[in-house]
Coordinates of C-alpha atoms and ligand atoms in Angstrom, one line a residue:
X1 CA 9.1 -24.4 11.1
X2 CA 5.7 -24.1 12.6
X3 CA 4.3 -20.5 12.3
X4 CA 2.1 -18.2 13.8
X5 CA 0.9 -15.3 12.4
X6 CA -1.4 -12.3 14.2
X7 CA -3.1 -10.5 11.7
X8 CA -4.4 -11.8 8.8
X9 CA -4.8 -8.3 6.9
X10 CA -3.7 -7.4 3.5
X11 CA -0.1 -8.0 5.0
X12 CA -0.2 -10.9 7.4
X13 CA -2.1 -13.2 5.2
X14 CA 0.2 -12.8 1.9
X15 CA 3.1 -13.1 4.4
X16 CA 1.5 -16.2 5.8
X17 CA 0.5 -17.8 2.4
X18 CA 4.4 -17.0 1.0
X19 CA 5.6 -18.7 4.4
X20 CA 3.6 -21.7 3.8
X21 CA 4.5 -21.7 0.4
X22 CA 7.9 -22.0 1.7
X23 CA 7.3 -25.2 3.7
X24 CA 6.6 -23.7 7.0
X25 CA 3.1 -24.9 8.5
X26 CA 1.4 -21.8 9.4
X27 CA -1.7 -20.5 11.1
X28 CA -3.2 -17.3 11.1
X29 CA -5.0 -16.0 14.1
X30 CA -7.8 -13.1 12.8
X31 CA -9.9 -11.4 15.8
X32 CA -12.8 -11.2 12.8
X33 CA -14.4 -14.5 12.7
X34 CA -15.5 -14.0 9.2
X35 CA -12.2 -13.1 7.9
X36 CA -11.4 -16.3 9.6
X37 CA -13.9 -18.7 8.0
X38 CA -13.1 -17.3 4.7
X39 CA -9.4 -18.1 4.9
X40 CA -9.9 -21.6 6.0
X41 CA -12.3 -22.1 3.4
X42 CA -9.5 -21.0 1.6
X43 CA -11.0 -18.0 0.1
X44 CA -9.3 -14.3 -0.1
X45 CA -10.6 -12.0 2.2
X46 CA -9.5 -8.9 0.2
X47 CA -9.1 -8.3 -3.6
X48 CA -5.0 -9.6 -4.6
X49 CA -3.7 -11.0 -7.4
X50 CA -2.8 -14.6 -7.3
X51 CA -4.3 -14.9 -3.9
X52 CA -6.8 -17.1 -4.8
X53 CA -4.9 -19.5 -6.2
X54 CA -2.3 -19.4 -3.4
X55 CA -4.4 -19.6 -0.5
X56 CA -6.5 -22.7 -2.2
X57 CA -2.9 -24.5 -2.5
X58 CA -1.8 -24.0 0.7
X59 CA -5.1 -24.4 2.8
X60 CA -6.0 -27.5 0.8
X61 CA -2.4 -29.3 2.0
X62 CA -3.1 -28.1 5.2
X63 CA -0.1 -26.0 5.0
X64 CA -1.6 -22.9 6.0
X65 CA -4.7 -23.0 8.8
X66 CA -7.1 -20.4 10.0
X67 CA -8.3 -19.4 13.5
X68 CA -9.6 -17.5 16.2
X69 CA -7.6 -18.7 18.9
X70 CA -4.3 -17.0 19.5
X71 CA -3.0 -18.5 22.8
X72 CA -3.3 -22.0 21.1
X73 CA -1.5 -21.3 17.9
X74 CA 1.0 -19.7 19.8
X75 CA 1.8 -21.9 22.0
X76 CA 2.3 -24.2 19.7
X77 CA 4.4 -22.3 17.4
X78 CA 8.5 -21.5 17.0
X79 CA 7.8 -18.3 15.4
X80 CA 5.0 -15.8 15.9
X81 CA 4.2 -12.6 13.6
X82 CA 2.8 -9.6 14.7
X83 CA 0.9 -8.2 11.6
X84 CA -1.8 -6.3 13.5
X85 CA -2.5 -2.5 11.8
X86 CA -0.9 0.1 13.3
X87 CA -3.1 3.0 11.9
X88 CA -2.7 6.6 12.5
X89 CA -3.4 9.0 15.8
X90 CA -5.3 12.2 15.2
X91 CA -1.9 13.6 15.4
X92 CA -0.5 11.9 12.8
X93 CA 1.6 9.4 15.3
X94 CA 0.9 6.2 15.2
X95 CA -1.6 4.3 17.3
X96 CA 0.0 1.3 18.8
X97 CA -3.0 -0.4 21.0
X98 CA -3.3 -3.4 18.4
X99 CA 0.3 -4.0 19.2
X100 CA -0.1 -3.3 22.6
X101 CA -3.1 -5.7 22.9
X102 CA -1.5 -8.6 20.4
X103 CA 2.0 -9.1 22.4
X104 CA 0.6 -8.8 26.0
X105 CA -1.9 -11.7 25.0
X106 CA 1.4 -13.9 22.7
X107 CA 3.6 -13.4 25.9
X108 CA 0.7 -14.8 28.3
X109 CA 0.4 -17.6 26.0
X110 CA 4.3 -18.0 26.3
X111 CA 3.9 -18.9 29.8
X112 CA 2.5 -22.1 28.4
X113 CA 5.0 -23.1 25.7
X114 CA 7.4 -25.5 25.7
X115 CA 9.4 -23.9 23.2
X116 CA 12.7 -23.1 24.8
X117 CA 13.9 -19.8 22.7
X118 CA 10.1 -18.8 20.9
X119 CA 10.3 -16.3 18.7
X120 CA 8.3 -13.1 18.6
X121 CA 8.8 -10.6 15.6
X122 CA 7.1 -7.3 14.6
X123 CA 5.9 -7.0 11.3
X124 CA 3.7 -4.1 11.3
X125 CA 5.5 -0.8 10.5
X126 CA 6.3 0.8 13.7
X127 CA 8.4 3.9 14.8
X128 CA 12.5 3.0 15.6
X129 CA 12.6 2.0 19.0
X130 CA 9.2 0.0 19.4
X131 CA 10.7 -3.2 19.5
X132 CA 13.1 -2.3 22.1
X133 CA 10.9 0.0 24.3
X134 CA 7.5 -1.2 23.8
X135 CA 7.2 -4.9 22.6
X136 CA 10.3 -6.6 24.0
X137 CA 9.2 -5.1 27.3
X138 CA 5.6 -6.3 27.0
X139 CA 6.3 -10.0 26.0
X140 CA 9.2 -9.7 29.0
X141 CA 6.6 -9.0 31.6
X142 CA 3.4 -11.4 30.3
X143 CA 5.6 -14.7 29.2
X144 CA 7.9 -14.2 32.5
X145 CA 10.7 -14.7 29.6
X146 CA 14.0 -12.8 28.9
X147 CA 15.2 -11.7 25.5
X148 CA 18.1 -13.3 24.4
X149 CA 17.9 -16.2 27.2
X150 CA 14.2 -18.1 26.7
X151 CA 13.1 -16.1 24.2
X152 CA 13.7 -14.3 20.9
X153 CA 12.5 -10.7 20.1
X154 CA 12.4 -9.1 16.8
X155 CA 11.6 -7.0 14.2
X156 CA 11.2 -7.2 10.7
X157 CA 9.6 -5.1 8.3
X158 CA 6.8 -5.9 5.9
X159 CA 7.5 -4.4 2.4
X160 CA 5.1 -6.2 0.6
X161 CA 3.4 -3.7 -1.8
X162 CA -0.6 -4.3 -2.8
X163 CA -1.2 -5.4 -6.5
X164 CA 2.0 -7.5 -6.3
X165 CA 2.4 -8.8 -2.9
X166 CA 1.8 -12.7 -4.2
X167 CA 4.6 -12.5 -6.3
X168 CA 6.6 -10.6 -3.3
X169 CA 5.9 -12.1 -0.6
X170 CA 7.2 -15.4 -3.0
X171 CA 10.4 -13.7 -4.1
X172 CA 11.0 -10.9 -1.6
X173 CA 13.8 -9.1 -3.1
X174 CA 15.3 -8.0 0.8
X175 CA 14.4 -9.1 3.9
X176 CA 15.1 -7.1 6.3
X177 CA 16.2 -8.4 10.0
X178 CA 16.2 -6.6 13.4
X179 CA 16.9 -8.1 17.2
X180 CA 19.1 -7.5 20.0
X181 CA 20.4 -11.3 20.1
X182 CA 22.4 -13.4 16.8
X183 CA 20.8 -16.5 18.1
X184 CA 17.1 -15.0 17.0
X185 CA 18.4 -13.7 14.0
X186 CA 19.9 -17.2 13.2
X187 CA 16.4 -18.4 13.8
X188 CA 14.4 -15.9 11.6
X189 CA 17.3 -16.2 8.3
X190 CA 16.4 -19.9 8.8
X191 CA 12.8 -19.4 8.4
X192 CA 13.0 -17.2 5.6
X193 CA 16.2 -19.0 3.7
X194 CA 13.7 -21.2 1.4
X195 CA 12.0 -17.7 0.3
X196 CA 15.5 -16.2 -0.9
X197 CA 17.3 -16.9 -4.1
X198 CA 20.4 -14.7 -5.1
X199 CA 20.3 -11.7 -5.8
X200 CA 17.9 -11.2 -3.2
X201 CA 19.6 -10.3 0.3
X202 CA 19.3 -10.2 4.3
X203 CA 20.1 -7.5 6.5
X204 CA 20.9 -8.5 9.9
X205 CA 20.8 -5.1 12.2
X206 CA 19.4 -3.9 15.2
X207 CA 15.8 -3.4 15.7
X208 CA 16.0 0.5 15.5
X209 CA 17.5 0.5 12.1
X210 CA 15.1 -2.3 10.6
X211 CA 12.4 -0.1 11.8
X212 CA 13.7 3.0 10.1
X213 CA 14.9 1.2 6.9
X214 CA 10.8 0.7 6.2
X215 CA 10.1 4.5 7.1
X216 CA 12.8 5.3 4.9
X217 CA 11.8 3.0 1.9
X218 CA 8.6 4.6 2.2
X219 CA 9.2 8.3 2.3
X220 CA 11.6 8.3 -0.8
X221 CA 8.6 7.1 -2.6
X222 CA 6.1 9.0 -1.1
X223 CA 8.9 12.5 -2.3
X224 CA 9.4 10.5 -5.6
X225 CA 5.9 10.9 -6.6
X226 CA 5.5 14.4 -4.5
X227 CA 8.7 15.6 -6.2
X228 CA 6.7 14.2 -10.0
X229 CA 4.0 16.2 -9.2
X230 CA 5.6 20.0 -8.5
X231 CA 7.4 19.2 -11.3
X232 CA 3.8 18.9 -13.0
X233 CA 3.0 22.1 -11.3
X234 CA 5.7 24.0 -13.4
X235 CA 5.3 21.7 -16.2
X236 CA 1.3 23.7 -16.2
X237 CA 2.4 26.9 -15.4
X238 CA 5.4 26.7 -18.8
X239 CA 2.5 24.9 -21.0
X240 CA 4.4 22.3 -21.7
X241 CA 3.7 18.0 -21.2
X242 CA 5.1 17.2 -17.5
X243 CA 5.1 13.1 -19.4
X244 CA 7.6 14.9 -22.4
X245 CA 9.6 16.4 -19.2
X246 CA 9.8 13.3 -17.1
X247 CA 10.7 10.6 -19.6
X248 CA 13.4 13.1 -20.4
X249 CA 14.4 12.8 -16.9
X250 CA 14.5 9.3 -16.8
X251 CA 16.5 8.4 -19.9
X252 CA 19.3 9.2 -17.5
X253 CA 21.9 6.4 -17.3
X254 CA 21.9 6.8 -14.0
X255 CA 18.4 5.9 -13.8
X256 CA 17.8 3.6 -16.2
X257 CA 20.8 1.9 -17.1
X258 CA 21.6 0.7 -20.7
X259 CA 22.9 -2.7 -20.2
X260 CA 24.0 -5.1 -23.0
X261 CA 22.4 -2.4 -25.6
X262 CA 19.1 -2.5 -23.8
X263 CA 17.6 -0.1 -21.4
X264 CA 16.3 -1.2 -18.0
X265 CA 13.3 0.6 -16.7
X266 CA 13.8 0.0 -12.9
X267 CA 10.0 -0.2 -10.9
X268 CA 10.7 2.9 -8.6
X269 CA 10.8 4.9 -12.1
X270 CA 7.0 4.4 -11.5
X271 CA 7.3 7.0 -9.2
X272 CA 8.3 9.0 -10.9
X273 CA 4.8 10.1 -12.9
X274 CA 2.8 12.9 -12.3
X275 CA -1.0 12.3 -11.1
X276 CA -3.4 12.7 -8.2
X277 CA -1.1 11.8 -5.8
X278 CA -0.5 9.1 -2.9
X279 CA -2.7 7.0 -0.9
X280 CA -3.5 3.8 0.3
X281 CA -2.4 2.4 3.8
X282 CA 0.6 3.1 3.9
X283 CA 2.8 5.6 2.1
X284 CA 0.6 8.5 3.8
X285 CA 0.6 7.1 7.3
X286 CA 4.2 6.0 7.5
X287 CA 5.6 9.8 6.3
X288 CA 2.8 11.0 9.2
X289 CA 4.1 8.9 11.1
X290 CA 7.6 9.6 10.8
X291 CA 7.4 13.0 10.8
X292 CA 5.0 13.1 14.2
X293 CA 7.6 11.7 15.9
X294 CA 10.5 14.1 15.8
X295 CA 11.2 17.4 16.1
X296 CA 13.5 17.7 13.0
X297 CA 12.0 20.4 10.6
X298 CA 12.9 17.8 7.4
X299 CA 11.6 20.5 5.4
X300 CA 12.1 17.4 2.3
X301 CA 9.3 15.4 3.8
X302 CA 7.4 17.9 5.4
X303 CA 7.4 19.1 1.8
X304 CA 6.0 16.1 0.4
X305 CA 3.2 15.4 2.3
X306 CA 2.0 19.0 2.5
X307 CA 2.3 18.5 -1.9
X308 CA 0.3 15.6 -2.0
X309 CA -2.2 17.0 0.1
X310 CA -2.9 19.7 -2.2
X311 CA -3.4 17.2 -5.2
X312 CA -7.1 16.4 -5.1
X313 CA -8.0 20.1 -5.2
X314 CA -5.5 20.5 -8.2
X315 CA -8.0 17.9 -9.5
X316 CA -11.1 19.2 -9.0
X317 CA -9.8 23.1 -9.6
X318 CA -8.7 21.3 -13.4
X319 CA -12.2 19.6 -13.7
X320 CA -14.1 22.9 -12.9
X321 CA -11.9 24.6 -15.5
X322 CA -12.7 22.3 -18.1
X323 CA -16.5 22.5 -17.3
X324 CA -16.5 26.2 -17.7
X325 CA -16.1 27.1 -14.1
X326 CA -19.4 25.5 -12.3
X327 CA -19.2 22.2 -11.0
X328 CA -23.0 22.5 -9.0
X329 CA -25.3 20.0 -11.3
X330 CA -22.6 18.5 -13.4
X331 CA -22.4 14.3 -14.1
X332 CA -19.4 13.7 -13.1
X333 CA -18.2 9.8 -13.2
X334 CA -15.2 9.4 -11.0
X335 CA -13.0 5.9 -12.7
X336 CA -11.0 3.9 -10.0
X337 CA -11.9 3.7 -5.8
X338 CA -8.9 1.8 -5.4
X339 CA -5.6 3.6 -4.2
X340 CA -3.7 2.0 -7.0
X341 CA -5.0 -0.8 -9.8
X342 CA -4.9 -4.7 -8.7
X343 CA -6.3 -4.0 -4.8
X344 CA -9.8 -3.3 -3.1
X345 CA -8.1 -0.9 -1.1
X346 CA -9.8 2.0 -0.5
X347 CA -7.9 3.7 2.5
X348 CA -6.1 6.9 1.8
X349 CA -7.3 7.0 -1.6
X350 CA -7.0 10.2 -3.3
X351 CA -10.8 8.7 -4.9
X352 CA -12.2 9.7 -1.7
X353 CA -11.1 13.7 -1.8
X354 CA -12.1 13.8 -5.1
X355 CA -15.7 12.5 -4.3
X356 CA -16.2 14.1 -1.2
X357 CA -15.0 17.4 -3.2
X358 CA -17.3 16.9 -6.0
X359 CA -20.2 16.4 -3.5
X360 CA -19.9 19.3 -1.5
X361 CA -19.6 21.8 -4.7
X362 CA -22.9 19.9 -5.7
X363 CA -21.8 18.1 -9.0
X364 CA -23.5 14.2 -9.4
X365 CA -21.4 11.8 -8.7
X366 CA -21.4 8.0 -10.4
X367 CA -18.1 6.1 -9.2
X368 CA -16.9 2.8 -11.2
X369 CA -14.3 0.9 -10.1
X370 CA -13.4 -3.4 -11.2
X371 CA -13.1 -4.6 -8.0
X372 CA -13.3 -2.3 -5.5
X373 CA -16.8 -0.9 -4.9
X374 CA -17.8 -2.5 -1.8
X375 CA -15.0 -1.1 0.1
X376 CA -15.8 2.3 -1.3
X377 CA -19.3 2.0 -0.5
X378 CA -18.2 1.4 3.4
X379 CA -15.9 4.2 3.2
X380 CA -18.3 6.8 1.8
X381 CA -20.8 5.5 4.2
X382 CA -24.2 7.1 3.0
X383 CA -22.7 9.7 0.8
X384 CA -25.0 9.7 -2.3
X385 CA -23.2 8.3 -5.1
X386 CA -23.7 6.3 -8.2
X387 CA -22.4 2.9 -7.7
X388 CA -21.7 1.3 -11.3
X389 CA -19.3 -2.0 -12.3
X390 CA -20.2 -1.5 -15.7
X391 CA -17.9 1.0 -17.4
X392 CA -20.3 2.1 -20.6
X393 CA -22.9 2.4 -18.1
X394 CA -20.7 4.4 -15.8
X395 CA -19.8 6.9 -18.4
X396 CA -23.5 7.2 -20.5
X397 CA -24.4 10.8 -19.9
X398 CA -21.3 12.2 -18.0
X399 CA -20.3 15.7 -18.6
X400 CA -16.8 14.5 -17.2
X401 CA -14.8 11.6 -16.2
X402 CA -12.3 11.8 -13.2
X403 CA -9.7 8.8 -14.0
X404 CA -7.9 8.3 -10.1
X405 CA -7.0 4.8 -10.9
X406 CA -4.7 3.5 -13.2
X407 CA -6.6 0.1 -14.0
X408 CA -5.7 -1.1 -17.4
X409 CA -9.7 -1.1 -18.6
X410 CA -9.1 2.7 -18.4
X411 CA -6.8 2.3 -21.2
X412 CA -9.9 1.6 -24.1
X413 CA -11.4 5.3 -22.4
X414 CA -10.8 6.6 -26.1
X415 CA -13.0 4.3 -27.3
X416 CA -15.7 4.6 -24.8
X417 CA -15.9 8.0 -24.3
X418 CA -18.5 10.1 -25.4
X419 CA -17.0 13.0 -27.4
X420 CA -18.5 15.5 -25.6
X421 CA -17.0 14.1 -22.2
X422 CA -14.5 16.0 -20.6
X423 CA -11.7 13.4 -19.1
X424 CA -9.3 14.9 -16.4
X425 CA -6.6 12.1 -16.6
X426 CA -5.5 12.3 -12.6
X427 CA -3.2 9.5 -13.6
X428 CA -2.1 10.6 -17.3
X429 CA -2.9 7.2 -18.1
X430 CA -4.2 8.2 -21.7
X431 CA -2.7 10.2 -24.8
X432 CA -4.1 13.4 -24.5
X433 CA -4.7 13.5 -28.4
X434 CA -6.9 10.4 -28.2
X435 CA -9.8 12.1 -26.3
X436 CA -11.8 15.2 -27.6
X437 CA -11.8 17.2 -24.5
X438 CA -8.2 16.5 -22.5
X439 CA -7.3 18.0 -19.1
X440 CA -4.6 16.3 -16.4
X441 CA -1.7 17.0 -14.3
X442 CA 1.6 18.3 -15.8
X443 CA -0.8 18.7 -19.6
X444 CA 0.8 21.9 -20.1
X445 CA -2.9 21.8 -21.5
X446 CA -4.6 25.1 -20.6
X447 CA -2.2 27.2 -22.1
X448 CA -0.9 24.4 -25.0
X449 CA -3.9 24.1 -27.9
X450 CA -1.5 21.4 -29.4
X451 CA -1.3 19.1 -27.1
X452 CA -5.1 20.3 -25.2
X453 CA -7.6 21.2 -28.1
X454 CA -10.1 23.3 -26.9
X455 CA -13.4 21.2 -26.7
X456 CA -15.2 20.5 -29.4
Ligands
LIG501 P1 -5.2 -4.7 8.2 O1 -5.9 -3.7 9.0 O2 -5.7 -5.0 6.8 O3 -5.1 -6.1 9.0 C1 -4.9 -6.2 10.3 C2 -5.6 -7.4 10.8 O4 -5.2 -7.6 12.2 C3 -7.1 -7.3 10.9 O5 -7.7 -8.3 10.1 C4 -7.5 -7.4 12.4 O6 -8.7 -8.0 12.6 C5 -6.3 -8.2 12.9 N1 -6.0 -8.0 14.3 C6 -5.9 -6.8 15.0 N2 -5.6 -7.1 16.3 C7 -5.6 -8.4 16.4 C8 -5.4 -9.3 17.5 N3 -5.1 -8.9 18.8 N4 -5.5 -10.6 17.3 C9 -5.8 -11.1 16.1 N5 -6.0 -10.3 15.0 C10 -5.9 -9.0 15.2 O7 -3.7 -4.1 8.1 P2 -2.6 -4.4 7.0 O8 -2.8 -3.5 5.8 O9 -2.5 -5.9 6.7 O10 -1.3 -3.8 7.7 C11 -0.8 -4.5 8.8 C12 0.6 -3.9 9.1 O11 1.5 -4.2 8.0 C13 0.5 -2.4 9.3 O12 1.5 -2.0 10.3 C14 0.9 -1.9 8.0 O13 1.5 -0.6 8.0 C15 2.0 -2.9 7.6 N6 2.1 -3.1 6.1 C16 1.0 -3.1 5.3 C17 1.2 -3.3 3.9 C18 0.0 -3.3 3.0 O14 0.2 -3.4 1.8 N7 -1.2 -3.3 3.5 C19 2.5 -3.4 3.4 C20 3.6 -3.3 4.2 C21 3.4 -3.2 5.6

């Protein structure tokens, strides 16, 4: 089918790539020019794994195409995705404008097709009833078109997660289908059909419940990991190892099922780990979100964002501890910018609390990260910090290391850290006996000298 995609963000353009992959011909339409030249060069415009390799493939057989000019690729298209960013309001709703602007400038273009049923769908994660109230609306008035009789409108939820989204976007394990009319939902299971292999499945529903369905994906998560860390909390307050207490949890049949002798560690036990809490574009926004835009008390969620709020002070209150109670004048390196390991995404990340924390109680700050520095260095602005992409160098002289990302290099920290270096393990990436001086959420370690020896 011949594709257009609006947006080529982290989201749209591993969408796009996995759609070309698929045999579609695509093109993305970018409003940044750069991020434009770079994908038709076939070059990444953002830090994925397996993106480069994809995006050289598909651009090189002309399967996937790059441009500026949105009216043209639409017109010309069957299908057009919306993948604009739909960031958060001050209030925590969120702010539809790119939206807004995108489908008012797709449905003029409409005017011009000769498609006779084009499809529009939503990708972006939007609040139930935007596809119904806001975008079907929109494209109805600026293509002169009617849903369900010349045209198709839909929604259908991007749940591509950062780190993995190549292999995703690939083999999407659901895809998740939302419009008023069967005849666009024929449409969109025939575009994604070549991406799907059994046991991965399509829900066909209306577009209020597709939009849910990715607000709900996202809070259990988002209380998964909130629910980890009060559990840390306790785990502190009882001196004991929140990572003793939550394995325990999860050798639960019912959450990791034995199956032919062998137990299965499903990915949302991930979750379920006690650190520094959740970032990154999503997760944060879409509980915000969801929660902005009702009147329910859901004391559940509520509860969870309100927890992960508190985690980069639990942070920096554990790093004070362990430097004696002053944190005005102290080296502190801070490992990982990134809101998770295998990205270059820096928004939400709990890195940034953590630095802006450190700066205002006056400690030095040196920040290493692989691959996302840049991006940290735009979000911090002029903030003075240590920039280093060498980790020995990063660490030389610190009085303490802040680990906020769980890349795998932070696994050889025992070997590279000086002994007189406090670590505060925000991700309890490391065995607590394997560093001289050992503080992290849920270490039970204040109060436990077995597990926390005092420093040496
Ligand atoms: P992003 O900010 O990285 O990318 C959005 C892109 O849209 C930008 O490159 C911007 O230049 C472009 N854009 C905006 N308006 C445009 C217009 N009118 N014409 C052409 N281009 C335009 O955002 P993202 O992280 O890719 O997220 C996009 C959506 O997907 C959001 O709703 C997000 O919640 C959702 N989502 C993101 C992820 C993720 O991992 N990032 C995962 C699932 C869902």
């Amino acid at each position: 089918m011949r594709v257009c995609v609006v947006g080529a963000g982290y989201a749209g353009l591993v969408g796009a790539a996995g759609l070309a992959a698929a045999g579609h011909a695509v093109t993305c339409v970018d409003a940044d020019p750069d991020r434009v030249a770079l994908i038709a060069a076939g070059t990444p415009p953002f830090h994925e794994p397996g993106l480069a390799d994809l995006l050289r493939q598909q651009v090189s057989r002309r399967a996937l195409r790059a441009g500026t000019d949105l009216a043209g690729a639409v017109r010309d298209a069957e299908v057009t995705l919306i993948a604009v960013g739909t960031p958060s309001l001050e209030d925590g709703r969120v702010d539809l404008g790119q939206v807004e602007a995108a489908a008012t400038r797709i449905g003029a273009a409409l005017r011009d097709s000769t498609e006779p049923y084009p499809v529009v769908v939503l990708t972006s994660t939007a609040p139930p009833g935007t596809t119904r109230t806001l975008l079907t609306p929109l494209l109805e008035a600026a293509s002169a078109r009617r849903d369900g009789a010349d045209l198709g409108v839909a929604t259908s939820p991007e749940f591509l997660a950062e780190g993995s989204a190549v292999a995703e976007a690939l083999h999407p394990d659901r895809v998740v289908l939302g419009a008023a009319h069967p005849r666009t939902l024929d449409l969109l299971a025939e575009l994604y059909r070549p991406l799907l292999t059994p046991p991965a499945e399509t829900l066909r529903t209306d577009p209020d419940t597709a939009e849910l369905t990715k607000y709900a994906a996202n809070a259990l998560l988002a209380t998964l990991v909130s629910f980890s860390n009060e559990i840390a909390d306790l785990a502190e307050a009882a001196g004991v190892d929140v990572v003793e207490v939550l394995r325990g949890v999860r050798l639960d049949r019912r959450l990791s099922p034995v199956v032919d002798g062998v137990r299965l560690e499903p990915g949302v036990l991930a979750y379920l780990a006690a650190g520094c809490g959740f970032g990154g574009s999503c997760l944060p926004k879409d509980l915000r979100a969801l929660l902005a835009g009702t009147a329910l008390p859901l004391p559940v969620l509520r509860g969870a964002l309100a927890t992960n709020r508190t985690r980069a002070a639990r942070l920096l209150d554990q790093l004070r501890a362990g430097l004696g109670g002053e944190l005005a004048g102290a080296r502190v390196t801070v490992l990982g910018a990134a809101f998770k390991p295998g990205t270059d995404d820096v928004r939400e990340s709990p890195a940034l609390p953590v630095i802006e924390g450190l700066l205002a109680a006056g400690a030095r700050v040196t920040l290493h990260d692989p691959v996302a520095l840049d991006a940290a260095r735009r979000a911090l602005d002029d903030a003075p910090v240590h920039y280093r992409a060498d980790l020995a160098e990063a660490l030389a002289g610190a009085d303490a290391a802040v680990l906020v990302t769980a890349w795998s290099a932070y696994r050889d920290l025992p070997a590279l850290l000086p002994r007189t270096t406090l670590l505060v393990d925000g991700r309890r990436l490391i065995e607590p006996a394997a560093v001289a001086r050992y503080r992290g959420p849920g270490a039970g370690a204040a109060s436990s000298p077995r597990r926390n020896p005092a420093p040496s």
